[in-house]
Structures are given as C-alpha cells and as structure tokens.
XYZ file of C-alpha atoms in Angstrom:
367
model
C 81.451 154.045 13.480
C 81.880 150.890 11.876
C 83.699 152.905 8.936
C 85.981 154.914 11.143
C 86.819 151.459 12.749
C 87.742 150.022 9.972
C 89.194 152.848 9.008
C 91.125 152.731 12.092
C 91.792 148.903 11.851
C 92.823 149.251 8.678
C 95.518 152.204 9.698
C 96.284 150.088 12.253
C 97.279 147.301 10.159
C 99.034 149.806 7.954
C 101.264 151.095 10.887
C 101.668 147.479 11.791
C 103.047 146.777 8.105
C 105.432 150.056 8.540
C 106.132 148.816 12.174
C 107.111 145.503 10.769
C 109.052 147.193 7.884
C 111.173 149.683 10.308
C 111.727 147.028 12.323
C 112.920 144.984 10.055
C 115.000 147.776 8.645
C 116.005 148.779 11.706
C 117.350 145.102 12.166
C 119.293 145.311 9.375
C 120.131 149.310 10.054
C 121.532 147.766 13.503
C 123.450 144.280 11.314
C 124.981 147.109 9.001
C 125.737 149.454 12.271
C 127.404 146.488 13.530
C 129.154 145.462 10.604
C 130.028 149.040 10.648
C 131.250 149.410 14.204
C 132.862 145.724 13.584
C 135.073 147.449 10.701
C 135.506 150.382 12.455
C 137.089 148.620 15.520
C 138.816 146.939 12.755
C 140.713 150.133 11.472
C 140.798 151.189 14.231
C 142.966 148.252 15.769
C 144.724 148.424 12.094
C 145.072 152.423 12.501
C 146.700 151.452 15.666
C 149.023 148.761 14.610
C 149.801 151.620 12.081
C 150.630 153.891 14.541
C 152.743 151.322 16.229
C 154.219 151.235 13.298
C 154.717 154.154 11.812
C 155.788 155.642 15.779
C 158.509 152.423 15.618
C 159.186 153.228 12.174
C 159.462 156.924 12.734
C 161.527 155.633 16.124
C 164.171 153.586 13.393
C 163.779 156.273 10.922
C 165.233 158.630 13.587
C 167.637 155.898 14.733
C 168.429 155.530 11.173
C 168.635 159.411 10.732
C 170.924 159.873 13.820
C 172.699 156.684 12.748
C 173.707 158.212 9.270
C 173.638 161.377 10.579
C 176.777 159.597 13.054
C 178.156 157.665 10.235
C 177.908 160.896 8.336
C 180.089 162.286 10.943
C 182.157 159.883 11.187
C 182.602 159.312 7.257
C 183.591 162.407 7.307
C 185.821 161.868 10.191
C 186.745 158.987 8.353
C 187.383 160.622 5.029
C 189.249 162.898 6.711
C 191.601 160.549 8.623
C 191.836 158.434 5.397
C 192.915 161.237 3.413
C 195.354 162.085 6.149
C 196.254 158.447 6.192
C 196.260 157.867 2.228
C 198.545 161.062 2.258
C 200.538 159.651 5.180
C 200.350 156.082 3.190
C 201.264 157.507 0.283
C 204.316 158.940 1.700
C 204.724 155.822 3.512
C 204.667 153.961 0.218
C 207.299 156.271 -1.150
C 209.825 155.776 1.619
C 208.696 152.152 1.269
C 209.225 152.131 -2.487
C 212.849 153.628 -1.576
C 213.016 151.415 1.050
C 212.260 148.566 -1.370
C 214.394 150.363 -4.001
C 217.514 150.120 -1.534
C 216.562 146.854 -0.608
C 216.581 146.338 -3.851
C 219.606 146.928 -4.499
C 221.043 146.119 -1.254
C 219.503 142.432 -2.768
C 220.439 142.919 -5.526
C 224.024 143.521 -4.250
C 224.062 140.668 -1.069
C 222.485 138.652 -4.372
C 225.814 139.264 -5.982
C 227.450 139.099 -2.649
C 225.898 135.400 -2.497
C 226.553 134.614 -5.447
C 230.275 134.984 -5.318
C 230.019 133.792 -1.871
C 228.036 130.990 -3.255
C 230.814 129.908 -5.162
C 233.305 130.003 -3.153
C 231.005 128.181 -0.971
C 230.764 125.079 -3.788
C 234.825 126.040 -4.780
C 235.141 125.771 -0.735
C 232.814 122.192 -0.712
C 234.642 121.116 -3.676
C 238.205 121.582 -1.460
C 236.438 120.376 1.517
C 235.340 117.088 -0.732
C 238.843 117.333 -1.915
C 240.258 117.310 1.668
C 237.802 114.665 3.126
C 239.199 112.871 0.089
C 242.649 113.517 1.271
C 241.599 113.155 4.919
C 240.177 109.929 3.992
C 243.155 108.669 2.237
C 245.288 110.088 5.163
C 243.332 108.038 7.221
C 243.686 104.681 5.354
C 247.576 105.091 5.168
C 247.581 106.413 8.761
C 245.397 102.803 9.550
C 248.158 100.926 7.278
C 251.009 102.989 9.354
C 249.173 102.152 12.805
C 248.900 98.772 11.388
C 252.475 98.792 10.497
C 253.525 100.242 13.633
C 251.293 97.406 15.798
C 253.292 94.713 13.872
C 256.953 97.230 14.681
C 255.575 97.111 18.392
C 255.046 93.702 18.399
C 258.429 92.630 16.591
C 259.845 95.270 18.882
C 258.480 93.463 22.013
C 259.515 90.179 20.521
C 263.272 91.682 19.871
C 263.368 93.291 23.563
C 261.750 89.259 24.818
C 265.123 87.932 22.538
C 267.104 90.599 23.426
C 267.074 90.065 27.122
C 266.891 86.247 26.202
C 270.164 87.028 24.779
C 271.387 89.236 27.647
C 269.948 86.816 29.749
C 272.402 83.910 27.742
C 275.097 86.674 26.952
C 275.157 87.119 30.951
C 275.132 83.440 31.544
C 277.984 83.254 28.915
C 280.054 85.979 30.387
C 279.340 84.234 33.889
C 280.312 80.917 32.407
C 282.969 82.858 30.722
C 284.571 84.001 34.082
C 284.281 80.624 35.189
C 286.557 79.042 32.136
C 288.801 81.823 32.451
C 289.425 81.469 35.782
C 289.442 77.833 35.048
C 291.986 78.285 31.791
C 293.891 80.860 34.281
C 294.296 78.127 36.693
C 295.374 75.257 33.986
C 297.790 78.076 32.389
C 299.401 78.539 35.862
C 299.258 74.656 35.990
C 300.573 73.976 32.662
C 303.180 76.716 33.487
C 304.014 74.645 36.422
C 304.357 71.711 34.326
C 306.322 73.012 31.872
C 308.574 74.269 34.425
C 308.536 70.781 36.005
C 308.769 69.058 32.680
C 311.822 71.510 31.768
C 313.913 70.569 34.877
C 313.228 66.994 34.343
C 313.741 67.183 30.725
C 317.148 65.452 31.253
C 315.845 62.126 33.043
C 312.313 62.307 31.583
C 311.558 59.841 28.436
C 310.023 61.850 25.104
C 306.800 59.775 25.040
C 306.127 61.398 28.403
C 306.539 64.795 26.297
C 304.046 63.912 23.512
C 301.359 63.161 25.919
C 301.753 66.768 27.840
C 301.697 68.123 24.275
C 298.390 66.603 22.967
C 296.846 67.505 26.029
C 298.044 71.407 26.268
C 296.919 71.761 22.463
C 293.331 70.127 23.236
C 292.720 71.922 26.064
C 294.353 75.416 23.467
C 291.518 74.256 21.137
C 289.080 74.469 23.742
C 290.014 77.485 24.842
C 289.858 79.137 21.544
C 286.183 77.534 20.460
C 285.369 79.623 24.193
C 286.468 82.239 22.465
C 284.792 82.348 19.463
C 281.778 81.132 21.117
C 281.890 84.376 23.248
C 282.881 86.816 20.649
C 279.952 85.838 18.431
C 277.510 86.031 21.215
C 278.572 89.343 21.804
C 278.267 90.571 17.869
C 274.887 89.477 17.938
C 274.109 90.990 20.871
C 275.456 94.276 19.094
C 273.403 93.310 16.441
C 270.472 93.067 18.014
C 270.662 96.164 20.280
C 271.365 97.911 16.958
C 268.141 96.585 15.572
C 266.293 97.641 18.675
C 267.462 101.542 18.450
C 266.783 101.678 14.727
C 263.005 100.464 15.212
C 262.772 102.634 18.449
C 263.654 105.856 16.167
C 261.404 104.191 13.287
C 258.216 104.096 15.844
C 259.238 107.577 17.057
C 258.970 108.895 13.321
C 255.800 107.497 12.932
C 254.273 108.180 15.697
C 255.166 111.910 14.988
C 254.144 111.341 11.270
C 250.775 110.505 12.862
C 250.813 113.461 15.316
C 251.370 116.276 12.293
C 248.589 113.992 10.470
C 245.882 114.219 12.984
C 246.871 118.132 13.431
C 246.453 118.394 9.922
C 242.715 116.760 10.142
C 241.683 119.011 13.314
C 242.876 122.406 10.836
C 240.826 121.297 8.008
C 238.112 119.912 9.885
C 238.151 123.609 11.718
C 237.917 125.571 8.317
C 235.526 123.392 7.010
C 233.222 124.165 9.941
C 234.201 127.704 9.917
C 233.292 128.006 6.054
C 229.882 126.324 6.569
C 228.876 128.445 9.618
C 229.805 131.467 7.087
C 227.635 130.413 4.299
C 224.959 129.751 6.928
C 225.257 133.378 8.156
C 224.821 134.657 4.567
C 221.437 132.681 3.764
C 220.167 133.308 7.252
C 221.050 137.333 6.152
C 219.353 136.994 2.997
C 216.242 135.219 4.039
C 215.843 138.364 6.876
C 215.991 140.392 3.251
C 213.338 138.468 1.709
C 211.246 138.239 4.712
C 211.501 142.078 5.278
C 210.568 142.470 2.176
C 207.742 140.162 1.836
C 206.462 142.016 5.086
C 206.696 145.916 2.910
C 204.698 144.366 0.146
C 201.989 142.763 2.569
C 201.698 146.133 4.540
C 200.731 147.927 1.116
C 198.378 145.421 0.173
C 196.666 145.869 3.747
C 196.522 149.103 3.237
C 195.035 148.778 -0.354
C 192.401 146.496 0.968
C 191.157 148.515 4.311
C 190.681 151.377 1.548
C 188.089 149.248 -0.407
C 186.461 147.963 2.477
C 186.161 151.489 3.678
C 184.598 152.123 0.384
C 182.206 149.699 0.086
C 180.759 149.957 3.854
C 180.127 153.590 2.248
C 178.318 152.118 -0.459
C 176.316 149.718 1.711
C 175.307 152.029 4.291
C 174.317 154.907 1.377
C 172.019 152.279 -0.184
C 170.714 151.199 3.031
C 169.778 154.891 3.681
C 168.199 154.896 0.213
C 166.001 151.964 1.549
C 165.064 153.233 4.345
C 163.993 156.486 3.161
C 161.698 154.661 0.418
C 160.184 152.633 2.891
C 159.704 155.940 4.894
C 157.781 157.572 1.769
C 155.478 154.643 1.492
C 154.477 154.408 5.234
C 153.611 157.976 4.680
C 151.690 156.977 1.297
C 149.866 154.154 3.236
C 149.450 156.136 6.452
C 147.488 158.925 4.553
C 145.729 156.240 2.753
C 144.861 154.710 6.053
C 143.524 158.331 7.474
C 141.335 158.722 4.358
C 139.800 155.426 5.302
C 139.080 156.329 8.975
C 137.689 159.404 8.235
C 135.478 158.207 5.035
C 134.058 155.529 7.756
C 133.718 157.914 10.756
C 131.687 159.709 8.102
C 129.466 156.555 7.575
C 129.491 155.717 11.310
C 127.661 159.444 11.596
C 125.538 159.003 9.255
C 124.256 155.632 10.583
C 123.910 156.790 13.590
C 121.488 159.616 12.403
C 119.740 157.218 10.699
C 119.013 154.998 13.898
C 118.494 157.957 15.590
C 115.702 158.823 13.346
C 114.517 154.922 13.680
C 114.198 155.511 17.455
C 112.494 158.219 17.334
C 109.836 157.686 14.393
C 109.353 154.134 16.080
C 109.364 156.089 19.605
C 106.586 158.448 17.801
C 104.719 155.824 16.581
C-alpha cells in the first residue's frame, strides 16, 4: 500500500507538474489567443477602413469613370464643335484676312488719303499762320486806323465846337452886320441929306465948312469898308472850315468802311480756318476707327488661338489625371488582395488556436 501510495503521490505530483505546465501554457496559449484576437480586431478594423476605402475609392473611381466617361462625351462634343468652330474660324479668319486685306488697303489708301490731306492740312496751317499773320497785321493797322480815326473824331468834334463857335460869331457878325448896315443905310440917307443940304447952300456956305463934311464922310467910308472886309473874311473861313468838316466826315466814312470789309475779311478766314481743322479732325477720328477695327480683328484671332490651347491642355490634364487615378485604382486592388491574404492567413491561425485551447479545456477538463 505504501508503494501504490507513493506511487500514487508521486503521479500525483506528476499530474500536478503537467497541471502546472498546461496551465502555464494555457496562460500563454490564452496571451497569444489574445494577442491574436487583438490583431485580428486589428485587421479587421484595418480590413474595414479598407473597405471604406476601397467602397469610397471604388465610389470616386466610378465618379471618376462617369466623370471621364462625361468629359469623354463632351470632348467629343467638344472636338466636334471645335472642329466645326476651327472650320467656321478658319473661314472666319479668311473673310477676316480679306477683311484685313481690304482694310488694308482701304488704310493703305485713307493712309494716302491722309497723307495728302495731311499736307494740305500743314499747306492749310501754314496759310492759316500766314493769315493770322496777316490778320494780325490787319489788326495793328486797323488799331493805328481806329487810333487815327479817335484823334479825326476828336479834331472833328473840336472843328464842329469851332465851327459853331464860328457860326455862333459869323451869326453875331451878320447880326452886328445888319445893325451897321442899317446904321451905314441911315448915315448914307443922312449924308445924302447933307449933301443935298450942303449943295443948296453951297453958294452962302464957307469951304472950310466943306472940308470938315469931307473928312468925316471918308472916315466913316473907311469904316464902312474895314466892316466889310471884316465880314467877308469871316465868311471865307467859315467856308473854309465847313469844307474841312465834309472832307473829314467822308475821310471817317472811308475808314470806317475800310474797317467794316477788314473785320469781314477776319470772320471769312477765321470761318475756313475752323472749317479746315474740323476736316482734318474728321479724317484722324476716321482713321483711328480703322486702326481700332483693326486692332479688334487681330485680338479676336488671338482669342481664338488661345481658347484652342486651353482646350488642349484641359485635355491633357484631365487624360493624365485619368492615368492617376487608374494607377491608384490598380494598387488598391494590389493592397486589397494583399490585405485578404492577411485575413485569411490569420483566420487560419485564429482556428487553429482555438483547437488548440479547445484541446487545453478538455485534457485539463479530463484531468
């Protein structure tokens, strides 16, 4: 007995040893199974964010697909259109190069135009300097004429204040006049009388009494006659000076008409001097339309020009785009069937640890 129970103690201690061994490896069986189950939920989540991925990549990849599938399309559409309009454009450009052509030489012919207009325009400034020139000097001597005439107006109103001064005196005289020949009227019909007196006493009468009547007849003769001449020179220079007065009347009356045709004169030049500039303003308003037309032929070809590049090279852009896309396409398929081989080599391990924990339990179950 003592044998078998030590025999028995002994198997005892043995199956404690194993116990303490499968437990121990079962402990680590369950730290790997964890580990295991701890990468598995790993890929997992990662097979999931694949998914995600590859579903939102397969989403854009359709997207993408549809998108060029669309800008196929509408390349195409595009292509078609452009050929249309590169047809159109290029018939365009050759009624715009005739266009141009007869611009051209519609410029080339308004250049000629212009040019011969151009000088006449500098012959026409050169007459126009010429006539301001003349204007000018017609000016100063029509100054030196209104100058002239201010000092004929003002001897004029001095000669009418002298004339009628003189009218004035000449009246005076002819009143004063009428006075001493009423007055020599009356001492001829008195000296008549007295000669008739002095004739019928001539026989009594003594000759010193005829000496005195003499003396004073001849003084009062002499008198008489300086009346006279007094008189008659008044009136010859009041002849004189109404002559004067009628020859600067018809002086100011040619000037003033002098200055009339003058200033007529200015107003015509003046008005084909502004008539000439308004027609050389007409013909470089004309052929800056020309240049500007044509400025606006040549900027229409080169928009043209450039919307077919750009055209071009948002082909180019969206081919290699497509190009991208569909290598980054290939390797989330690469890495996706990488990422399956993974999952299924662990779900392969994960089954084969849990066989071996299920053989744990139950040999540790057993014992």
């Amino acid at each position: 007995l003592r044998v078998k129970s030590k025999s028995l103690e002994d198997s005892c201690r043995l199956l404690n040893d194993q116990n303490s061994v499968l437990v121990t490896e079962k402990q680590m069986l369950v730290s790997q199974f964890e580990t295991t189950q701890q990468k598995l939920e790993d890929l997992v989540k990662r097979h999931a964010d694949l998914e995600q991925r590859y579903t939102g990549l397969e989403e854009e990849r359709e997207s993408t697909l549809r998108r060029v599938e669309e800008l196929l399309g509408w390349l195409e559409v595009e292509k078609q259109e452009h050929a249309n309009s590169n047809q159109l454009h290029q018939t365009k450009i050759a009624d715009l190069e005739s266009q141009i052509h007869l611009v051209q030489e519609a410029g080339d012919h308004m250049k000629e135009e212009f040019e011969e207009q151009l000088d006449e325009a500098v012959n026409a400034q050169f007459d126009i300097f010429i006539l301001h020139k003349c204007i000018q000097d017609l000016r100063d001597k029509n100054a030196l004429f209104m100058g002239y005439c201010e000092k004929l107006l003002e001897a004029s109103k001095l000669s009418e204040k002298l004339i009628a001064e003189l009218e004035h005196t000449s009246h005076e005289q002819q009143e004063d006049l009428s006075v001493l020949s009423s007055e020599i009227k009356g001492l001829r019909k008195g000296m008549f009388q007295l000669l008739e007196a002095l004739q019928s006493d001539a026989g009594s009468k003594d000759t010193g009494y005829d000496n005195s009547d003499q003396r004073i007849l001849h003084y009062i003769l002499g008198k008489l006659d300086d009346l006279k001449t007094s008189l008659c020179e008044a009136l010859d220079e009041n002849q004189g000076l109404v002559l004067e007065k009628s020859v600067l009347v018809a002086v100011l009356w040619q000037l003033k008409k002098d200055v009339e045709d003058l200033n007529t004169v200015i107003i015509m030049l003046t008005q084909e001097i502004e008539i000439r500039n308004i027609q050389i303003l007409a013909l470089q308003k004309e052929m800056q339309q020309l240049l500007e037309s044509n400025e606006e032929l040549i900027l229409q070809v080169r928009d043209g020009n450039q919307k077919e590049a750009a055209l071009l090279v948002e082909v180019e852009v969206l081919q290699k785009r497509l190009f991208d896309l569909q290598g980054a396409y290939a390797d989330l398929q690469k890495e996706k069937c990488k990422t399956i081989e993974e999952k299924e080599s662990l779900q392969k391990a994960y089954e084969i640890l849990e066989e071996a924990k299920h053989e744990l339990e139950h040999e540790c179950y057993c014992v």
